[in-house]
Amino acid sequence: MKINNFLELKDFQKIIIENEKIELDESLLSRVDKSFQFLKEFSKNKVIYGVNTGFGPMAQFKISDEDTHQLQYNLIRSHSSGIGNPLPAEEVKACMLARLNTLSLGNSGVHQSVIYLLQELINRDITPLIFEHGGVGASGDLVQLAHLALVLIGEGEVFYNGERKSTKEVFETEGLEPIKVEIREGLALMNGTSVMSGIGIVNAYKANQLTDISLRLSCAINEIVQAYDDHLSEALNGTKKHYGQQKVAERMRAHLADSKLIRKREEHLYTHFEEQEKVFKEKVQEYYSLRCVPQILGPVLDTLEYTEKVLENEINSANDNPIINVEDQHVYHGGNFHGDYISLEMDKLKIVVTKLTMLAERQLNYLLNAKINEILPPFVNLGKLGFNFGMQGVQFTATSTTAESQMLSNSMYVHSIPNNNDNQDIVSMGTNAAVICRKVIENAFEVLAIEAITIIQAVEYLGFQDKVSSSTKELYDDIRKIIPAFSDDMVMYPYLEEVKKYLKGM
């Protein structure tokens, strides 16, 4: 894929998920060089932050000409101070691509060597060691991006062929040369929101998967109870003017189009009415977790689409400081590196993913509780009641995991703590928000895996294999390849992990 100007999230998917290689367009390289040459000339005899001044609250200190290059190395090394778990390779790759793209806009004054080396790291699957903890998201991802910069100057560590190795060793193996600081390469690499954005892009991709899975499982459970179709109808959902709700209902209708189990109200409850009936044998309408799926998943879809728009805007923006403007022949000082946009979206995304998880947990409870569904044995137990346990054990896992996501859904966006000698007196906590959002997403896959197995067991018990929709039948067949129909009690955790892996690959 040739990189030139605007990157869409689907481009990230091709590069991060599908491992497509990237090329640098000549116009991009020309734009980067013009910015670099302009800054080199413009910075002579002028006070420009981060070029000939200290950083943060020490910006009032002038740096002598002979120390300006060493200043950048000092910044990178001193801020390579992260700790905790390393970020997953896919998130680091997304971060590098986001950084390459924003530096390529020509607003940062970096040397072309930075762009070339980022390209090589991405194409060769060399993943810098970047830790989860460190950034407060104000000057962007200072600490995490320092670890990226550390690798670009040939220091620190990387993951290479599945092993954690020194950057120096890997560069020697691959014949790569570290960058040399020319003007402000250290600050340009570190100022920005590329880590929180990179994690956010991966989060959005997985949240899309979750939304589709939740929708399919919700369709299946409606089939199991032979629900009426009017709560999915275009007529009903069209009276609510929300795009997400209407889209979810439309997708559910498509999934259920060939189902032999979904019923029409006019063929059952509207055909007769006996005056003497005091208690209706058939349920007039379903529990909310079955009937209100468009209204519950609709906001998830709407939130996700807006989050994707914000992420796309961010990765195609200059999020550096100062901003080099070749056209105006000027250098502007400001705060484009502040991460509030991403922080807020990660909070919103984790909230809706938690709600999606809660929906799955309630649907699961409906299936497992024979007193409320009235069609299945307790815990969808296909064995001997009292002697076997069915899905009883895994419900604890689903409930516990959902509870954790509910707790994690408290906002990071509003948890600003001043630091940096109060220079950074209000911060975004954007990377923390993105990392916690990722945890909530992983939790959702686990709960949905448990729900999926339960649904398949329910289809088995009812003998509905040939009556469910083709969409549900595909799900049934795929999961049956992983876990056989069981009546005897089994050790469940290996199957849970395999079904979770299957769902993540959908």
Coordinates of C-alpha atoms in Angstrom, one line a residue:
M1 CA 0.0 0.0 0.0
K2 CA 1.3 3.4 -1.0
I3 CA 1.2 6.0 1.8
N4 CA 0.7 9.6 0.7
N5 CA -1.8 11.7 2.6
F6 CA -5.0 10.5 4.2
L7 CA -5.2 7.1 5.9
E8 CA -8.5 5.4 6.6
L9 CA -9.1 2.9 9.4
K10 CA -9.6 0.2 6.8
D11 CA -6.0 1.0 5.6
F12 CA -4.8 0.3 9.1
Q13 CA -6.7 -3.0 9.0
K14 CA -4.9 -4.1 5.8
I15 CA -1.5 -3.2 7.3
I16 CA -2.0 -4.2 10.9
I17 CA -4.3 -7.2 10.6
E18 CA -3.5 -8.5 7.1
N19 CA 0.2 -7.5 7.1
E20 CA 0.1 -5.6 3.9
K21 CA 3.5 -3.8 3.2
I22 CA 3.7 0.0 2.9
E23 CA 5.4 2.2 0.4
L24 CA 6.2 5.9 0.7
D25 CA 4.9 8.2 -2.0
E26 CA 7.4 10.6 -3.5
S27 CA 5.1 13.6 -2.7
L28 CA 5.1 12.5 0.9
L29 CA 8.9 12.5 1.1
S30 CA 9.1 15.8 -0.7
R31 CA 6.7 17.3 1.9
V32 CA 8.7 16.0 4.8
D33 CA 12.0 17.4 3.3
K34 CA 10.5 20.8 2.7
S35 CA 9.4 21.0 6.3
F36 CA 12.8 19.9 7.5
Q37 CA 14.7 22.4 5.3
F38 CA 12.4 25.2 6.3
L39 CA 12.8 24.6 10.0
K40 CA 16.6 24.3 9.7
E41 CA 16.7 27.8 8.2
F42 CA 14.0 29.4 10.2
S43 CA 15.3 28.2 13.6
K44 CA 18.5 30.2 13.2
N45 CA 18.6 33.1 15.7
K46 CA 15.1 32.4 17.0
V47 CA 13.8 31.0 20.2
I48 CA 11.9 27.8 19.3
Y49 CA 10.6 25.5 21.9
G50 CA 12.4 22.1 21.9
V51 CA 15.0 23.2 19.4
N52 CA 17.1 25.6 21.5
T53 CA 15.2 25.6 24.8
G54 CA 14.6 23.1 27.6
F55 CA 11.4 21.1 27.8
G56 CA 8.2 21.6 29.7
P57 CA 8.6 23.8 32.8
M58 CA 12.3 24.1 31.9
A59 CA 11.5 25.8 28.6
Q60 CA 12.9 29.1 30.0
F61 CA 16.4 27.7 29.8
K62 CA 18.3 28.4 26.6
I63 CA 20.3 25.5 25.2
S64 CA 23.6 26.4 23.5
D65 CA 24.1 25.4 19.9
E66 CA 26.7 22.7 20.7
D67 CA 24.2 21.0 23.0
T68 CA 21.0 21.0 20.9
H69 CA 21.5 17.5 19.4
Q70 CA 22.4 16.0 22.8
L71 CA 19.3 17.6 24.2
Q72 CA 17.1 15.4 22.0
Y73 CA 19.0 12.2 23.1
N74 CA 18.7 13.3 26.7
L75 CA 14.9 13.7 26.3
I76 CA 14.4 10.3 24.7
R77 CA 16.6 8.4 27.3
S78 CA 15.2 10.2 30.3
H79 CA 11.6 9.6 29.3
S80 CA 12.0 5.9 28.4
S81 CA 10.5 5.2 31.8
G82 CA 7.5 3.0 31.2
I83 CA 6.6 0.0 33.2
G84 CA 4.1 -2.8 33.4
N85 CA 3.0 -5.2 30.6
P86 CA 4.4 -4.6 27.1
L87 CA 1.8 -3.4 24.6
P88 CA 0.7 -6.2 22.1
A89 CA 2.5 -6.2 18.8
E90 CA -0.6 -5.2 16.8
E91 CA -1.1 -2.1 18.9
V92 CA 2.5 -1.0 18.6
K93 CA 2.4 -1.5 14.9
A94 CA -0.7 0.7 14.7
C95 CA 1.1 3.2 16.9
M96 CA 4.1 3.3 14.5
L97 CA 1.8 3.7 11.4
A98 CA -0.1 6.5 13.1
R99 CA 3.2 8.2 14.0
L100 CA 4.6 7.8 10.5
N101 CA 1.4 9.3 9.1
T102 CA 1.3 12.4 11.3
L103 CA 5.0 13.1 10.9
S104 CA 4.5 12.8 7.1
L105 CA 2.1 15.7 7.0
G106 CA 5.1 18.0 7.0
N107 CA 4.2 19.9 10.2
S108 CA 7.0 18.5 12.3
G109 CA 10.3 19.4 10.7
V110 CA 11.8 15.9 11.0
H111 CA 14.4 14.4 8.7
Q112 CA 13.3 11.8 6.1
S113 CA 15.4 9.1 7.9
V114 CA 12.7 9.0 10.6
I115 CA 10.0 8.1 8.0
Y116 CA 12.2 5.6 6.3
L117 CA 13.1 3.7 9.5
L118 CA 9.4 3.6 10.7
Q119 CA 8.5 2.1 7.3
E120 CA 11.1 -0.6 7.7
L121 CA 10.1 -1.5 11.3
I122 CA 6.5 -1.8 10.2
N123 CA 7.3 -3.9 7.0
R124 CA 9.7 -6.2 8.8
D125 CA 7.5 -6.8 11.9
I126 CA 10.1 -5.4 14.3
T127 CA 8.1 -4.3 17.3
P128 CA 9.5 -1.8 19.8
L129 CA 9.1 -2.6 23.5
I130 CA 6.5 -0.1 24.7
F131 CA 4.9 -0.5 28.1
E132 CA 1.3 0.0 29.1
H133 CA 2.0 2.4 32.0
G134 CA 3.8 5.8 31.8
G135 CA 1.9 8.4 29.8
V136 CA -0.7 10.9 31.1
G137 CA -1.8 11.9 27.6
A138 CA -1.1 15.6 27.9
S139 CA 2.0 16.2 25.7
G140 CA 0.5 13.1 24.1
D141 CA 2.1 9.8 24.9
L142 CA 5.5 11.1 26.0
V143 CA 6.7 8.1 27.9
Q144 CA 5.4 5.4 25.5
L145 CA 6.6 7.3 22.5
A146 CA 10.0 7.8 24.1
H147 CA 10.3 4.0 24.0
L148 CA 9.6 4.1 20.2
A149 CA 12.1 6.9 19.8
L150 CA 14.6 4.9 21.8
V151 CA 14.4 2.1 19.3
L152 CA 14.8 4.6 16.3
I153 CA 18.1 5.8 17.8
G154 CA 19.2 2.2 18.0
E155 CA 18.8 1.7 21.7
G156 CA 16.2 -0.1 23.9
E157 CA 14.6 -3.4 23.0
V158 CA 12.3 -4.9 20.4
F159 CA 10.3 -8.0 19.8
Y160 CA 11.7 -9.9 16.8
N161 CA 10.6 -13.3 15.5
G162 CA 8.7 -13.8 18.8
E163 CA 11.7 -13.0 21.0
R164 CA 12.6 -9.9 23.1
K165 CA 16.0 -8.7 21.9
S166 CA 18.2 -5.6 22.0
T167 CA 17.6 -3.1 19.3
K168 CA 21.3 -3.0 18.4
E169 CA 21.4 -6.8 17.8
V170 CA 18.3 -6.8 15.6
F171 CA 19.4 -3.7 13.6
E172 CA 22.7 -5.5 12.9
T173 CA 20.9 -8.6 11.8
E174 CA 18.5 -6.7 9.5
G175 CA 21.1 -4.2 8.3
L176 CA 19.3 -1.2 9.6
E177 CA 20.8 2.1 10.6
P178 CA 19.5 4.2 13.6
I179 CA 18.4 7.8 12.9
K180 CA 20.7 10.6 13.8
V181 CA 19.1 13.7 15.5
E182 CA 19.2 16.6 13.1
I183 CA 17.0 19.3 14.7
R184 CA 14.1 18.1 16.9
E185 CA 13.6 14.4 16.0
G186 CA 13.4 13.4 19.7
L187 CA 10.6 15.9 20.6
A188 CA 8.8 15.3 17.3
L189 CA 8.6 11.6 17.9
M190 CA 7.5 11.9 21.5
N191 CA 4.9 14.7 21.3
G192 CA 1.7 13.3 20.1
T193 CA -1.2 10.9 20.5
S194 CA -0.1 8.0 18.3
V195 CA 0.0 5.3 21.1
M196 CA -3.5 6.0 22.4
S197 CA -4.7 6.3 18.8
G198 CA -3.0 3.1 17.8
I199 CA -4.5 1.2 20.7
G200 CA -7.8 2.9 19.9
I201 CA -7.8 1.7 16.3
V202 CA -7.3 -1.9 17.4
N203 CA -10.0 -1.5 20.0
A204 CA -12.4 -0.1 17.4
Y205 CA -11.7 -3.1 15.1
K206 CA -12.4 -5.6 17.9
A207 CA -15.5 -3.7 19.1
N208 CA -16.9 -4.0 15.5
Q209 CA -16.3 -7.8 15.8
L210 CA -18.1 -7.9 19.2
T211 CA -21.1 -5.9 17.9
D212 CA -21.6 -8.3 15.0
I213 CA -21.1 -11.4 17.3
S214 CA -23.6 -10.0 19.9
L215 CA -26.1 -9.3 17.1
R216 CA -25.8 -12.9 15.8
L217 CA -26.1 -14.4 19.2
S218 CA -29.1 -12.2 20.0
C219 CA -30.7 -13.5 16.7
A220 CA -30.0 -17.1 17.8
I221 CA -31.6 -16.7 21.2
N222 CA -34.7 -15.2 19.6
E223 CA -34.9 -18.3 17.5
I224 CA -34.5 -20.6 20.4
V225 CA -37.6 -19.0 22.2
Q226 CA -39.5 -18.7 18.8
A227 CA -39.9 -15.0 19.4
Y228 CA -42.3 -12.8 17.4
D229 CA -40.7 -10.7 14.7
D230 CA -42.5 -7.4 15.2
H231 CA -39.8 -6.1 17.6
L232 CA -37.4 -6.4 14.7
S233 CA -39.7 -4.9 12.1
E234 CA -38.9 -1.9 10.0
A235 CA -42.3 -0.5 10.9
L236 CA -41.6 -0.5 14.6
N237 CA -38.0 0.5 14.5
G238 CA -38.7 3.2 11.9
T239 CA -40.7 5.1 14.5
K240 CA -37.5 5.7 16.5
K241 CA -35.2 8.1 14.7
H242 CA -31.9 6.6 15.6
Y243 CA -29.6 5.2 12.9
G244 CA -28.0 2.6 15.0
Q245 CA -31.3 1.1 16.2
Q246 CA -32.6 0.9 12.7
K247 CA -29.4 -0.6 11.4
V248 CA -29.3 -3.3 14.1
A249 CA -32.9 -4.2 13.4
E250 CA -32.2 -4.4 9.7
R251 CA -29.2 -6.6 10.2
M252 CA -31.2 -8.9 12.5
R253 CA -33.9 -9.3 9.9
A254 CA -31.3 -10.2 7.4
H255 CA -29.8 -12.9 9.7
L256 CA -33.2 -14.3 10.5
A257 CA -34.7 -14.2 7.0
D258 CA -34.6 -18.0 6.5
S259 CA -35.3 -19.0 10.0
K260 CA -38.2 -21.5 10.5
L261 CA -38.6 -20.5 14.2
I262 CA -39.3 -16.8 14.3
R263 CA -43.0 -16.3 14.4
K264 CA -45.5 -13.6 13.3
R265 CA -47.8 -12.2 15.9
E266 CA -50.7 -12.0 13.5
E267 CA -50.6 -15.8 13.0
H268 CA -50.8 -16.5 16.7
L269 CA -52.0 -13.9 19.2
Y270 CA -54.1 -11.9 16.8
T271 CA -56.1 -14.9 15.5
H272 CA -58.4 -15.5 18.4
F273 CA -59.3 -14.4 21.9
E274 CA -61.2 -16.4 24.4
E275 CA -63.0 -14.3 26.9
Q276 CA -62.7 -16.9 29.6
E277 CA -58.9 -17.0 29.4
K278 CA -57.4 -15.4 32.5
V279 CA -53.8 -16.5 32.0
F280 CA -52.4 -16.7 28.5
K281 CA -50.4 -19.9 27.7
E282 CA -48.1 -18.2 25.3
K283 CA -45.9 -15.2 26.3
V284 CA -47.3 -12.0 24.9
Q285 CA -43.8 -10.5 24.6
E286 CA -40.3 -11.4 25.5
Y287 CA -37.9 -10.3 28.2
Y288 CA -36.0 -7.0 27.5
S289 CA -32.7 -8.8 26.8
L290 CA -34.4 -10.5 23.8
R291 CA -37.0 -7.8 22.7
C292 CA -34.9 -4.7 23.1
V293 CA -31.7 -5.7 21.2
P294 CA -32.0 -2.9 18.5
Q295 CA -32.5 -0.4 21.3
I296 CA -29.5 -1.7 23.3
L297 CA -27.0 -2.5 20.5
G298 CA -28.1 0.6 18.5
P299 CA -26.2 3.0 20.8
V300 CA -23.2 0.7 20.7
L301 CA -23.2 0.9 16.9
D302 CA -23.7 4.7 16.9
T303 CA -20.9 5.2 19.4
L304 CA -18.5 3.0 17.6
E305 CA -19.0 4.8 14.3
Y306 CA -18.4 8.2 15.9
T307 CA -15.3 6.8 17.7
E308 CA -14.0 5.6 14.4
K309 CA -14.5 9.1 12.9
V310 CA -12.6 10.7 15.8
L311 CA -9.7 8.2 15.5
E312 CA -9.5 8.8 11.7
N313 CA -9.4 12.5 12.3
E314 CA -6.7 12.2 14.9
I315 CA -4.3 10.0 12.9
N316 CA -4.6 12.4 10.0
S317 CA -3.9 15.4 12.1
A318 CA -0.7 17.1 13.2
N319 CA -0.5 16.3 16.9
D320 CA 2.9 17.8 17.6
N321 CA 4.2 20.9 19.2
P322 CA 5.4 23.3 17.9
I323 CA 3.7 23.0 14.5
I324 CA 5.8 23.8 11.4
N325 CA 3.9 25.6 8.7
V326 CA 5.9 25.9 5.5
E327 CA 3.1 27.7 3.6
D328 CA 2.9 30.4 6.3
Q329 CA 6.7 30.4 6.8
H330 CA 6.0 30.3 10.5
V331 CA 6.3 28.0 13.6
Y332 CA 3.2 27.9 15.8
H333 CA 3.3 26.9 19.5
G334 CA 0.2 25.3 21.0
G335 CA -1.2 22.1 22.4
N336 CA -2.2 19.8 19.5
F337 CA -0.6 16.9 21.4
H338 CA -3.3 16.9 24.1
G339 CA -5.2 13.6 24.0
D340 CA -8.7 14.5 25.2
Y341 CA -10.5 13.5 22.0
I342 CA -9.1 10.0 22.2
S343 CA -9.5 9.7 25.9
L344 CA -13.2 10.6 25.8
E345 CA -13.9 8.2 22.9
M346 CA -12.1 5.3 24.7
D347 CA -14.2 5.9 27.8
K348 CA -17.4 6.0 25.6
L349 CA -16.3 2.9 23.7
K350 CA -15.6 0.9 26.9
I351 CA -19.0 1.9 28.3
V352 CA -20.9 0.6 25.3
V353 CA -18.9 -2.6 25.2
T354 CA -19.6 -3.1 28.8
K355 CA -23.3 -2.7 28.1
L356 CA -23.0 -5.2 25.3
T357 CA -21.4 -7.6 27.8
M358 CA -24.2 -7.0 30.2
L359 CA -26.7 -7.8 27.5
A360 CA -24.9 -11.1 26.8
E361 CA -24.8 -12.0 30.5
R362 CA -28.5 -11.3 30.9
Q363 CA -29.3 -13.4 27.8
L364 CA -27.1 -16.2 29.2
N365 CA -29.0 -16.0 32.5
Y366 CA -32.2 -16.3 30.6
L367 CA -31.1 -19.5 29.0
L368 CA -29.7 -21.0 32.2
N369 CA -32.8 -20.2 34.3
A370 CA -35.4 -22.8 33.6
K371 CA -38.0 -20.9 35.6
I372 CA -37.9 -17.9 33.3
N373 CA -37.4 -19.5 29.9
E374 CA -39.7 -22.5 30.6
I375 CA -38.3 -24.5 27.6
L376 CA -34.8 -25.6 28.7
P377 CA -33.5 -27.7 31.6
P378 CA -31.7 -25.8 34.4
F379 CA -28.3 -24.6 33.2
V380 CA -29.1 -26.1 29.8
N381 CA -28.0 -29.4 31.4
L382 CA -28.2 -32.2 28.8
G383 CA -27.2 -34.8 31.4
K384 CA -28.9 -36.1 34.5
L385 CA -30.4 -33.3 36.7
G386 CA -28.8 -33.1 40.1
F387 CA -25.9 -35.4 39.0
N388 CA -24.6 -33.3 36.1
F389 CA -24.0 -29.5 36.0
G390 CA -24.3 -28.4 32.4
M391 CA -23.3 -24.7 32.1
Q392 CA -23.6 -24.0 35.8
G393 CA -19.9 -23.5 36.4
V394 CA -19.2 -21.2 33.5
Q395 CA -22.0 -18.8 34.6
F396 CA -19.9 -17.8 37.5
T397 CA -17.1 -16.8 35.1
A398 CA -19.4 -14.8 32.9
T399 CA -20.9 -13.0 35.9
S400 CA -17.5 -12.2 37.5
T401 CA -16.1 -11.0 34.2
T402 CA -19.1 -8.7 33.5
A403 CA -18.8 -7.3 37.0
E404 CA -15.1 -6.4 36.4
S405 CA -16.0 -4.6 33.2
Q406 CA -18.7 -2.6 35.0
M407 CA -16.1 -1.5 37.5
L408 CA -13.6 -0.7 34.8
S409 CA -16.1 1.5 33.0
N410 CA -15.5 4.4 35.4
S411 CA -14.1 7.3 33.4
M412 CA -10.4 8.0 32.9
Y413 CA -11.2 11.2 31.0
V414 CA -12.2 13.0 34.2
H415 CA -9.3 11.7 36.3
S416 CA -6.8 14.4 35.5
I417 CA -3.9 14.7 38.0
P418 CA -1.6 17.8 37.5
N419 CA 2.1 16.9 37.2
N420 CA 5.3 18.1 35.5
N421 CA 5.8 20.9 38.1
D422 CA 2.2 21.8 37.3
N423 CA 3.1 22.7 33.7
Q424 CA 0.8 19.8 32.7
D425 CA -2.0 21.1 35.0
I426 CA -4.8 19.3 33.2
V427 CA -4.2 16.0 31.4
S428 CA -6.2 13.5 29.3
M429 CA -5.1 10.1 30.6
G430 CA -5.8 8.9 27.0
T431 CA -3.5 5.9 26.9
N432 CA -4.8 4.7 30.2
A433 CA -8.3 5.0 28.8
A434 CA -7.3 3.1 25.7
V435 CA -5.6 0.3 27.7
I436 CA -8.6 -0.1 30.0
C437 CA -10.9 -0.1 27.1
R438 CA -8.9 -3.0 25.6
K439 CA -9.3 -5.0 28.8
V440 CA -13.1 -4.5 28.7
I441 CA -13.1 -5.7 25.1
E442 CA -11.2 -8.8 26.0
N443 CA -13.7 -9.4 28.8
A444 CA -16.5 -9.2 26.3
F445 CA -15.1 -11.8 24.1
E446 CA -14.9 -14.2 27.1
V447 CA -18.5 -13.6 28.1
L448 CA -19.7 -14.0 24.5
A449 CA -17.8 -17.2 24.2
I450 CA -19.7 -18.6 27.2
E451 CA -23.0 -17.4 25.8
A452 CA -22.2 -18.9 22.3
I453 CA -21.5 -22.4 23.8
T454 CA -24.8 -22.2 25.8
I455 CA -26.8 -21.2 22.8
I456 CA -25.4 -24.2 20.8
Q457 CA -26.2 -26.6 23.7
A458 CA -29.8 -25.1 23.7
V459 CA -30.2 -25.7 20.0
E460 CA -29.0 -29.3 20.6
Y461 CA -31.5 -29.9 23.4
L462 CA -34.4 -28.5 21.4
G463 CA -33.4 -30.3 18.2
F464 CA -33.6 -27.1 16.2
Q465 CA -30.5 -27.7 14.1
D466 CA -32.5 -27.8 10.9
K467 CA -34.9 -25.0 11.8
V468 CA -32.5 -22.2 12.8
S469 CA -31.4 -19.6 10.2
S470 CA -28.4 -20.3 8.0
S471 CA -26.5 -17.7 10.0
T472 CA -27.2 -19.5 13.3
K473 CA -26.5 -22.9 11.6
E474 CA -23.1 -21.7 10.5
L475 CA -22.3 -20.6 14.1
Y476 CA -23.6 -24.0 15.4
D477 CA -21.5 -26.0 12.9
D478 CA -18.3 -24.0 13.6
I479 CA -18.6 -24.2 17.4
R480 CA -19.5 -27.9 17.3
K481 CA -16.1 -28.4 15.6
I482 CA -14.5 -27.0 18.7
I483 CA -16.7 -28.4 21.4
P484 CA -18.9 -31.5 21.0
A485 CA -22.4 -31.8 22.3
F486 CA -22.0 -32.9 25.9
S487 CA -24.1 -34.3 28.7
D488 CA -21.3 -35.5 30.9
D489 CA -19.4 -32.9 32.8
M490 CA -16.1 -31.7 31.2
V491 CA -13.2 -29.5 32.1
M492 CA -14.4 -26.3 30.3
Y493 CA -11.6 -23.8 30.3
P494 CA -9.8 -25.2 27.2
Y495 CA -13.0 -25.0 25.2
L496 CA -13.7 -21.5 26.4
E497 CA -10.3 -20.3 25.2
E498 CA -10.8 -22.0 21.8
V499 CA -14.3 -20.6 21.3
K500 CA -13.0 -17.1 22.3
K501 CA -10.2 -17.5 19.7
Y502 CA -12.8 -18.5 17.1
L503 CA -14.9 -15.5 17.9
K504 CA -11.9 -13.2 17.6
G505 CA -11.2 -14.6 14.2
M506 CA -14.7 -14.0 12.8

